[in-house]
mmCIF file of C-alpha atoms and ligand atoms in Angstrom:
data_model
loop_
_atom_site.group_PDB
_atom_site.id
_atom_site.type_symbol
_atom_site.label_atom_id
_atom_site.label_comp_id
_atom_site.label_asym_id
_atom_site.label_seq_id
_atom_site.Cartn_x
_atom_site.Cartn_y
_atom_site.Cartn_z
ATOM 1 C CA MET A 1 -53.867 -61.038 -2.827
ATOM 2 C CA PRO A 2 -56.839 -63.316 -2.774
ATOM 3 C CA GLU A 3 -57.333 -65.134 0.148
ATOM 4 C CA GLU A 4 -59.416 -68.540 0.974
ATOM 5 C CA ILE A 5 -62.601 -67.520 2.045
ATOM 6 C CA VAL A 6 -64.930 -70.983 1.693
ATOM 7 C CA SER A 7 -63.760 -74.408 1.191
ATOM 8 C CA LEU A 8 -65.622 -77.487 0.559
ATOM 9 C CA GLN A 9 -64.255 -80.802 1.401
ATOM 10 C CA ALA A 10 -65.740 -84.317 -0.549
ATOM 11 C CA VAL A 11 -69.103 -82.122 0.080
ATOM 12 C CA GLU A 12 -72.238 -84.015 -0.974
ATOM 13 C CA LYS A 13 -76.125 -83.080 -0.590
ATOM 14 C CA ILE A 14 -78.614 -85.710 -1.003
ATOM 15 C CA TYR A 15 -82.483 -84.796 -0.605
ATOM 16 C CA GLN A 16 -84.577 -87.770 0.947
ATOM 17 C CA THR A 17 -88.234 -87.475 -0.032
ATOM 18 C CA GLY A 18 -90.292 -90.715 0.887
ATOM 19 C CA ASP A 19 -88.551 -93.403 -0.770
ATOM 20 C CA THR A 20 -86.787 -91.211 -3.387
ATOM 21 C CA SER A 21 -83.349 -89.910 -2.549
ATOM 22 C CA ILE A 22 -81.835 -86.946 -5.110
ATOM 23 C CA THR A 23 -78.196 -86.362 -5.054
ATOM 24 C CA ALA A 24 -78.529 -82.487 -5.412
ATOM 25 C CA LEU A 25 -74.548 -82.112 -4.978
ATOM 26 C CA ALA A 26 -72.147 -85.159 -5.866
ATOM 27 C CA SER A 27 -69.032 -85.030 -3.880
ATOM 28 C CA THR A 28 -67.347 -81.634 -4.418
ATOM 29 C CA ASP A 29 -63.990 -80.084 -3.584
ATOM 30 C CA LEU A 30 -64.119 -76.434 -4.167
ATOM 31 C CA SER A 31 -62.344 -73.126 -2.617
ATOM 32 C CA LEU A 32 -63.574 -69.865 -3.091
ATOM 33 C CA SER A 33 -61.689 -66.517 -2.790
ATOM 34 C CA SER A 34 -61.521 -63.144 -2.128
ATOM 35 C CA ASN A 35 -61.160 -60.607 -4.949
ATOM 36 C CA GLN A 36 -62.716 -62.894 -7.536
ATOM 37 C CA LEU A 37 -66.149 -62.920 -9.384
ATOM 38 C CA THR A 38 -67.375 -66.537 -9.575
ATOM 39 C CA LEU A 39 -70.280 -67.462 -11.896
ATOM 40 C CA ILE A 40 -72.013 -70.553 -10.836
ATOM 41 C CA MET A 41 -73.657 -71.971 -14.410
ATOM 42 C CA GLY A 42 -75.342 -74.797 -15.465
ATOM 43 C CA PRO A 43 -79.194 -76.079 -16.576
ATOM 44 C CA SER A 44 -82.050 -75.742 -14.532
ATOM 45 C CA GLY A 45 -82.103 -78.538 -11.424
ATOM 46 C CA SER A 46 -78.567 -78.737 -11.684
ATOM 47 C CA GLY A 47 -77.868 -78.179 -8.075
ATOM 48 C CA LYS A 48 -76.616 -74.620 -8.450
ATOM 49 C CA THR A 49 -78.670 -73.330 -5.609
ATOM 50 C CA THR A 50 -77.907 -76.165 -3.623
ATOM 51 C CA LEU A 51 -74.010 -75.518 -4.000
ATOM 52 C CA LEU A 52 -74.709 -71.614 -3.224
ATOM 53 C CA SER A 53 -76.919 -72.799 -0.029
ATOM 54 C CA ILE A 54 -74.213 -74.686 1.205
ATOM 55 C CA VAL A 55 -71.522 -72.037 0.721
ATOM 56 C CA GLY A 56 -73.643 -69.435 2.271
ATOM 57 C CA CYS A 57 -74.055 -71.431 5.632
ATOM 58 C CA VAL A 58 -77.795 -71.652 4.802
ATOM 59 C CA ILE A 59 -78.258 -75.415 4.616
ATOM 60 C CA TYR A 60 -75.866 -78.448 5.817
ATOM 61 C CA PRO A 61 -74.229 -80.825 3.695
ATOM 62 C CA THR A 62 -75.187 -84.788 3.657
ATOM 63 C CA GLN A 63 -71.401 -85.468 3.911
ATOM 64 C CA GLY A 64 -68.016 -83.829 3.906
ATOM 65 C CA LYS A 65 -66.905 -80.698 5.514
ATOM 66 C CA VAL A 66 -67.102 -76.968 5.024
ATOM 67 C CA PHE A 67 -64.834 -74.597 6.172
ATOM 68 C CA TYR A 68 -65.325 -70.598 6.724
ATOM 69 C CA LYS A 69 -61.956 -68.661 6.619
ATOM 70 C CA GLY A 70 -60.176 -72.179 7.861
ATOM 71 C CA SER A 71 -62.459 -72.877 10.611
ATOM 72 C CA GLU A 72 -64.818 -75.788 10.011
ATOM 73 C CA VAL A 73 -68.565 -74.673 10.202
ATOM 74 C CA THR A 74 -70.138 -77.872 9.486
ATOM 75 C CA GLY A 75 -70.631 -79.120 12.907
ATOM 76 C CA LEU A 76 -71.929 -75.673 14.127
ATOM 77 C CA SER A 77 -75.316 -75.268 15.220
ATOM 78 C CA GLU A 78 -78.133 -73.368 13.399
ATOM 79 C CA ASP A 79 -77.730 -70.362 15.498
ATOM 80 C CA LYS A 80 -73.989 -70.050 14.999
ATOM 81 C CA LEU A 81 -74.635 -70.602 11.156
ATOM 82 C CA ALA A 82 -77.057 -67.643 11.404
ATOM 83 C CA GLU A 83 -74.463 -65.418 13.084
ATOM 84 C CA ILE A 84 -71.741 -66.344 10.629
ATOM 85 C CA ARG A 85 -74.744 -65.467 7.888
ATOM 86 C CA LEU A 86 -75.387 -61.806 9.433
ATOM 87 C CA ARG A 87 -71.856 -61.006 9.860
ATOM 88 C CA GLU A 88 -69.667 -62.587 7.149
ATOM 89 C CA ILE A 89 -72.125 -63.072 4.399
ATOM 90 C CA GLY A 90 -74.155 -60.670 1.950
ATOM 91 C CA PHE A 91 -77.215 -61.974 0.093
ATOM 92 C CA VAL A 92 -78.559 -60.526 -3.138
ATOM 93 C CA PHE A 93 -81.585 -62.314 -4.843
ATOM 94 C CA GLN A 94 -83.486 -61.935 -7.948
ATOM 95 C CA GLN A 95 -86.554 -60.597 -6.550
ATOM 96 C CA PHE A 96 -84.671 -57.880 -4.453
ATOM 97 C CA ASN A 97 -86.426 -58.992 -1.057
ATOM 98 C CA LEU A 98 -86.571 -55.430 0.021
ATOM 99 C CA ILE A 99 -89.379 -54.560 2.986
ATOM 100 C CA GLU A 100 -92.186 -52.520 1.399
ATOM 101 C CA PRO A 101 -93.085 -50.409 4.038
ATOM 102 C CA LEU A 102 -89.488 -49.245 4.791
ATOM 103 C CA THR A 103 -87.561 -46.615 2.729
ATOM 104 C CA ALA A 104 -84.116 -47.491 0.954
ATOM 105 C CA LEU A 105 -82.273 -46.206 3.978
ATOM 106 C CA GLU A 106 -84.155 -47.651 6.476
ATOM 107 C CA ASN A 107 -84.019 -51.302 4.460
ATOM 108 C CA VAL A 108 -80.156 -50.877 4.322
ATOM 109 C CA MET A 109 -80.329 -50.319 8.077
ATOM 110 C CA GLN A 110 -82.045 -53.372 8.954
ATOM 111 C CA PRO A 111 -79.076 -55.840 9.101
ATOM 112 C CA LEU A 112 -77.075 -53.473 11.295
ATOM 113 C CA LEU A 113 -79.860 -52.949 13.798
ATOM 114 C CA LEU A 114 -80.191 -56.806 13.901
ATOM 115 C CA GLN A 115 -76.428 -56.912 14.872
ATOM 116 C CA GLY A 116 -77.635 -54.702 17.674
ATOM 117 C CA ILE A 117 -75.799 -51.457 16.327
ATOM 118 C CA SER A 118 -77.209 -48.073 17.250
ATOM 119 C CA LYS A 119 -79.644 -46.142 15.271
ATOM 120 C CA GLN A 120 -77.205 -43.117 14.679
ATOM 121 C CA ASP A 121 -74.225 -45.451 13.636
ATOM 122 C CA ALA A 122 -76.349 -47.712 11.742
ATOM 123 C CA LYS A 123 -77.964 -44.586 9.660
ATOM 124 C CA ASP A 124 -74.290 -43.477 8.912
ATOM 125 C CA ARG A 125 -73.482 -46.462 7.598
ATOM 126 C CA ALA A 126 -76.435 -47.364 5.449
ATOM 127 C CA LEU A 127 -75.714 -43.704 3.789
ATOM 128 C CA LYS A 128 -72.344 -44.508 2.823
ATOM 129 C CA ALA A 129 -73.503 -47.791 1.449
ATOM 130 C CA LEU A 130 -76.063 -46.236 -0.649
ATOM 131 C CA GLU A 131 -73.530 -43.561 -1.872
ATOM 132 C CA GLU A 132 -71.615 -46.565 -2.911
ATOM 133 C CA VAL A 133 -74.197 -47.534 -5.292
ATOM 134 C CA GLY A 134 -75.028 -44.103 -6.554
ATOM 135 C CA LEU A 135 -78.382 -43.974 -4.729
ATOM 136 C CA SER A 136 -77.597 -40.887 -2.428
ATOM 137 C CA ASP A 137 -80.541 -39.055 -4.219
ATOM 138 C CA ARG A 138 -82.864 -41.883 -3.258
ATOM 139 C CA ILE A 139 -82.434 -42.708 0.319
ATOM 140 C CA ASN A 140 -86.260 -41.785 1.443
ATOM 141 C CA ASN A 141 -87.901 -43.569 -1.322
ATOM 142 C CA LEU A 142 -90.006 -46.619 -0.811
ATOM 143 C CA PRO A 143 -89.362 -49.317 -2.653
ATOM 144 C CA LYS A 144 -92.514 -48.985 -4.939
ATOM 145 C CA LYS A 145 -90.673 -45.977 -6.093
ATOM 146 C CA LEU A 146 -87.899 -47.355 -7.420
ATOM 147 C CA SER A 147 -87.076 -48.966 -10.694
ATOM 148 C CA GLY A 148 -85.846 -52.404 -10.956
ATOM 149 C CA GLY A 149 -82.476 -51.690 -11.213
ATOM 150 C CA GLN A 150 -82.541 -49.074 -8.327
ATOM 151 C CA LYS A 151 -84.429 -51.898 -6.069
ATOM 152 C CA GLN A 152 -81.254 -54.008 -6.854
ATOM 153 C CA ARG A 153 -78.862 -51.646 -6.094
ATOM 154 C CA VAL A 154 -80.725 -50.849 -2.492
ATOM 155 C CA ALA A 155 -80.368 -54.589 -2.085
ATOM 156 C CA ILE A 156 -76.686 -54.872 -2.743
ATOM 157 C CA ALA A 157 -76.118 -51.806 -0.315
ATOM 158 C CA ARG A 158 -78.143 -53.726 2.046
ATOM 159 C CA ALA A 159 -76.192 -56.811 1.630
ATOM 160 C CA LEU A 160 -72.857 -54.848 1.719
ATOM 161 C CA VAL A 161 -73.549 -52.522 4.676
ATOM 162 C CA THR A 162 -72.135 -55.085 7.484
ATOM 163 C CA ASN A 163 -68.861 -55.225 5.351
ATOM 164 C CA PRO A 164 -69.337 -58.913 4.504
ATOM 165 C CA SER A 165 -66.125 -61.042 3.217
ATOM 166 C CA MET A 166 -68.583 -62.955 0.611
ATOM 167 C CA MET A 167 -71.586 -61.757 -1.267
ATOM 168 C CA LEU A 168 -73.601 -64.593 -2.545
ATOM 169 C CA CYS A 169 -76.138 -63.411 -5.440
ATOM 170 C CA ASP A 170 -78.893 -65.940 -6.972
ATOM 171 C CA GLU A 171 -80.101 -64.864 -10.378
ATOM 172 C CA PRO A 172 -79.218 -60.976 -9.400
ATOM 173 C CA THR A 173 -80.008 -59.485 -13.178
ATOM 174 C CA ALA A 174 -82.832 -61.720 -14.021
ATOM 175 C CA SER A 175 -85.676 -59.321 -13.460
ATOM 176 C CA LEU A 176 -83.626 -56.455 -15.019
ATOM 177 C CA ASP A 177 -83.199 -54.891 -18.300
ATOM 178 C CA ALA A 178 -80.009 -55.315 -19.993
ATOM 179 C CA LYS A 179 -78.578 -51.563 -19.156
ATOM 180 C CA SER A 180 -79.681 -52.491 -15.566
ATOM 181 C CA ALA A 181 -77.918 -55.615 -15.188
ATOM 182 C CA GLY A 182 -74.954 -54.297 -16.805
ATOM 183 C CA ILE A 183 -74.986 -51.754 -13.813
ATOM 184 C CA ILE A 184 -75.422 -54.222 -11.462
ATOM 185 C CA MET A 185 -72.677 -56.121 -12.499
ATOM 186 C CA GLU A 186 -70.109 -53.384 -12.713
ATOM 187 C CA GLU A 187 -71.048 -52.892 -8.764
ATOM 188 C CA LEU A 188 -70.412 -56.365 -7.972
ATOM 189 C CA LYS A 189 -67.457 -56.545 -10.421
ATOM 190 C CA SER A 190 -66.079 -53.479 -8.272
ATOM 191 C CA LEU A 191 -66.756 -55.045 -4.944
ATOM 192 C CA ALA A 192 -64.767 -58.201 -5.797
ATOM 193 C CA SER A 193 -61.887 -55.588 -6.840
ATOM 194 C CA GLN A 194 -62.055 -54.121 -3.702
ATOM 195 C CA GLY A 195 -61.417 -57.503 -1.889
ATOM 196 C CA LYS A 196 -64.616 -59.353 -1.871
ATOM 197 C CA ALA A 197 -65.524 -63.143 -2.559
ATOM 198 C CA VAL A 198 -68.364 -62.528 -4.889
ATOM 199 C CA ILE A 199 -70.405 -65.881 -6.203
ATOM 200 C CA ILE A 200 -73.571 -65.419 -8.315
ATOM 201 C CA VAL A 201 -75.764 -68.177 -9.319
ATOM 202 C CA THR A 202 -77.280 -67.364 -12.905
ATOM 203 C CA HIS A 203 -78.557 -68.524 -16.402
ATOM 204 C CA ASP A 204 -77.656 -65.445 -18.166
ATOM 205 C CA LEU A 205 -75.040 -66.084 -20.750
ATOM 206 C CA ARG A 206 -73.927 -62.246 -21.233
ATOM 207 C CA LEU A 207 -72.703 -62.290 -17.539
ATOM 208 C CA ARG A 208 -69.558 -64.373 -18.393
ATOM 209 C CA LYS A 209 -67.563 -61.349 -19.605
ATOM 210 C CA TYR A 210 -67.750 -60.132 -16.163
ATOM 211 C CA ALA A 211 -66.034 -63.206 -14.526
ATOM 212 C CA ASP A 212 -63.023 -64.137 -13.266
ATOM 213 C CA ARG A 213 -63.888 -67.962 -12.917
ATOM 214 C CA ILE A 214 -66.882 -69.998 -13.987
ATOM 215 C CA ILE A 215 -68.287 -73.087 -12.194
ATOM 216 C CA TYR A 216 -70.376 -75.366 -14.185
ATOM 217 C CA VAL A 217 -72.594 -77.696 -12.655
ATOM 218 C CA GLU A 218 -74.263 -80.667 -14.362
ATOM 219 C CA GLU A 219 -76.344 -83.452 -12.919
ATOM 220 C CA GLY A 220 -74.970 -82.159 -9.159
ATOM 221 C CA LYS A 221 -71.468 -82.475 -10.575
ATOM 222 C CA VAL A 222 -69.018 -79.452 -10.387
ATOM 223 C CA SER A 223 -66.591 -78.595 -12.935
ATOM 224 C CA ASN A 224 -63.945 -75.633 -13.206
ATOM 225 C CA SER A 225 -63.436 -75.657 -16.804
ATOM 226 C CA ILE A 226 -64.513 -73.082 -19.028
ATOM 227 C CA GLN A 227 -64.203 -75.445 -21.972
ATOM 228 C CA HIS A 228 -67.724 -75.993 -21.484
ATOM 229 C CA GLU A 229 -68.228 -72.194 -22.484
ATOM 230 C CA GLU A 230 -69.518 -73.219 -26.252
ATOM 231 C CA ASP A 231 -72.145 -75.658 -25.026
ATOM 232 C CA TYR A 232 -74.018 -72.664 -23.371
ATOM 233 C CA LYS A 233 -73.979 -70.188 -26.108
HETATM 234 N N1 ATP B 1 -85.730 -78.974 -0.255
HETATM 235 C C1 ATP B 1 -85.612 -80.152 -1.516
HETATM 236 N N2 ATP B 1 -86.051 -81.097 -1.069
HETATM 237 C C2 ATP B 1 -85.956 -82.352 -2.231
HETATM 238 N N3 ATP B 1 -85.131 -82.035 -3.237
HETATM 239 C C3 ATP B 1 -84.660 -80.943 -3.516
HETATM 240 C C4 ATP B 1 -84.819 -79.724 -2.644
HETATM 241 N N4 ATP B 1 -84.246 -78.752 -3.246
HETATM 242 C C5 ATP B 1 -83.608 -79.142 -4.461
HETATM 243 N N5 ATP B 1 -84.121 -80.253 -4.598
HETATM 244 C C6 ATP B 1 -83.591 -81.079 -5.916
HETATM 245 O O1 ATP B 1 -82.141 -81.082 -6.202
HETATM 246 C C7 ATP B 1 -81.872 -80.927 -7.427
HETATM 247 C C8 ATP B 1 -81.114 -79.450 -7.412
HETATM 248 O O2 ATP B 1 -81.919 -78.565 -7.228
HETATM 249 P P1 ATP B 1 -81.411 -77.030 -7.270
HETATM 250 O O3 ATP B 1 -82.799 -75.885 -6.828
HETATM 251 O O4 ATP B 1 -79.874 -76.588 -6.402
HETATM 252 O O5 ATP B 1 -80.696 -76.566 -8.811
HETATM 253 P P2 ATP B 1 -80.474 -75.367 -9.641
HETATM 254 O O6 ATP B 1 -79.295 -75.534 -10.505
HETATM 255 O O7 ATP B 1 -80.515 -74.173 -8.808
HETATM 256 O O8 ATP B 1 -82.189 -75.212 -10.452
HETATM 257 P P3 ATP B 1 -82.363 -73.823 -10.977
HETATM 258 O O9 ATP B 1 -81.616 -73.222 -12.174
HETATM 259 O O10 ATP B 1 -84.106 -74.633 -11.677
HETATM 260 O O11 ATP B 1 -82.871 -72.813 -9.655
HETATM 261 C C9 ATP B 1 -83.111 -80.677 -8.202
HETATM 262 O O12 ATP B 1 -83.361 -82.052 -8.698
HETATM 263 C C10 ATP B 1 -83.984 -80.281 -7.233
HETATM 264 O O13 ATP B 1 -85.449 -81.009 -7.572
#
């Protein structure tokens, strides 16, 4: 059964630069649940990354409250938020962000080592995560010896190795060909069906077929309706 992972109550984000203030996100109420793959779509500059960053406890809203699994996180210190990110949230980015001098296995072990888990346990769990994304035969490869799709699968393994409740993905398929993008989306869809909340910011209209839910952001305003779908064809 889907459970609420994150909820936003009257959340607003205003960026102040000099005399100008930009409302990146207008007052927003939103609830994101486990077992769901949610796409966040909308034009460039509309506020998608801002929304993802607030959901991911990366930035604080200017107004409103954010709850993670029912507890308010808006008033927490930077350190506490970092701890929530490390333990509860997996991040996947367009450019993979792998550490180049480390092998696939070592990259996936990193979040566990940061959590203070022993090297042997970290290795066992990283091997499992790499197996889950179908990369058991590439564990000793350096990132430069992997294709784009394989790099993104290592990045997904690194994001899921801590068993997070939520995976946040910023344009995860934008650097990939159609076939690799399909493999990545199948992987993310499968993680959602296993119980994670998977949230994906994308411009890629082909991804809509994988979505349980599509959220549109336009000029900082969030709407849940998929009636706008035609506008984005
Ligand atoms: N740190 C910041 N300081 C000032 N303004 C910002 C900052 N970050 C974002 N903005 C502004 O807030 C608005 C929303 O930006 P955001 O990056 O959330 O949009 P986006 O929908 O993710 O865009 P894109 O699809 O191009 O990545 C934009 O007008 C942007 O210029």
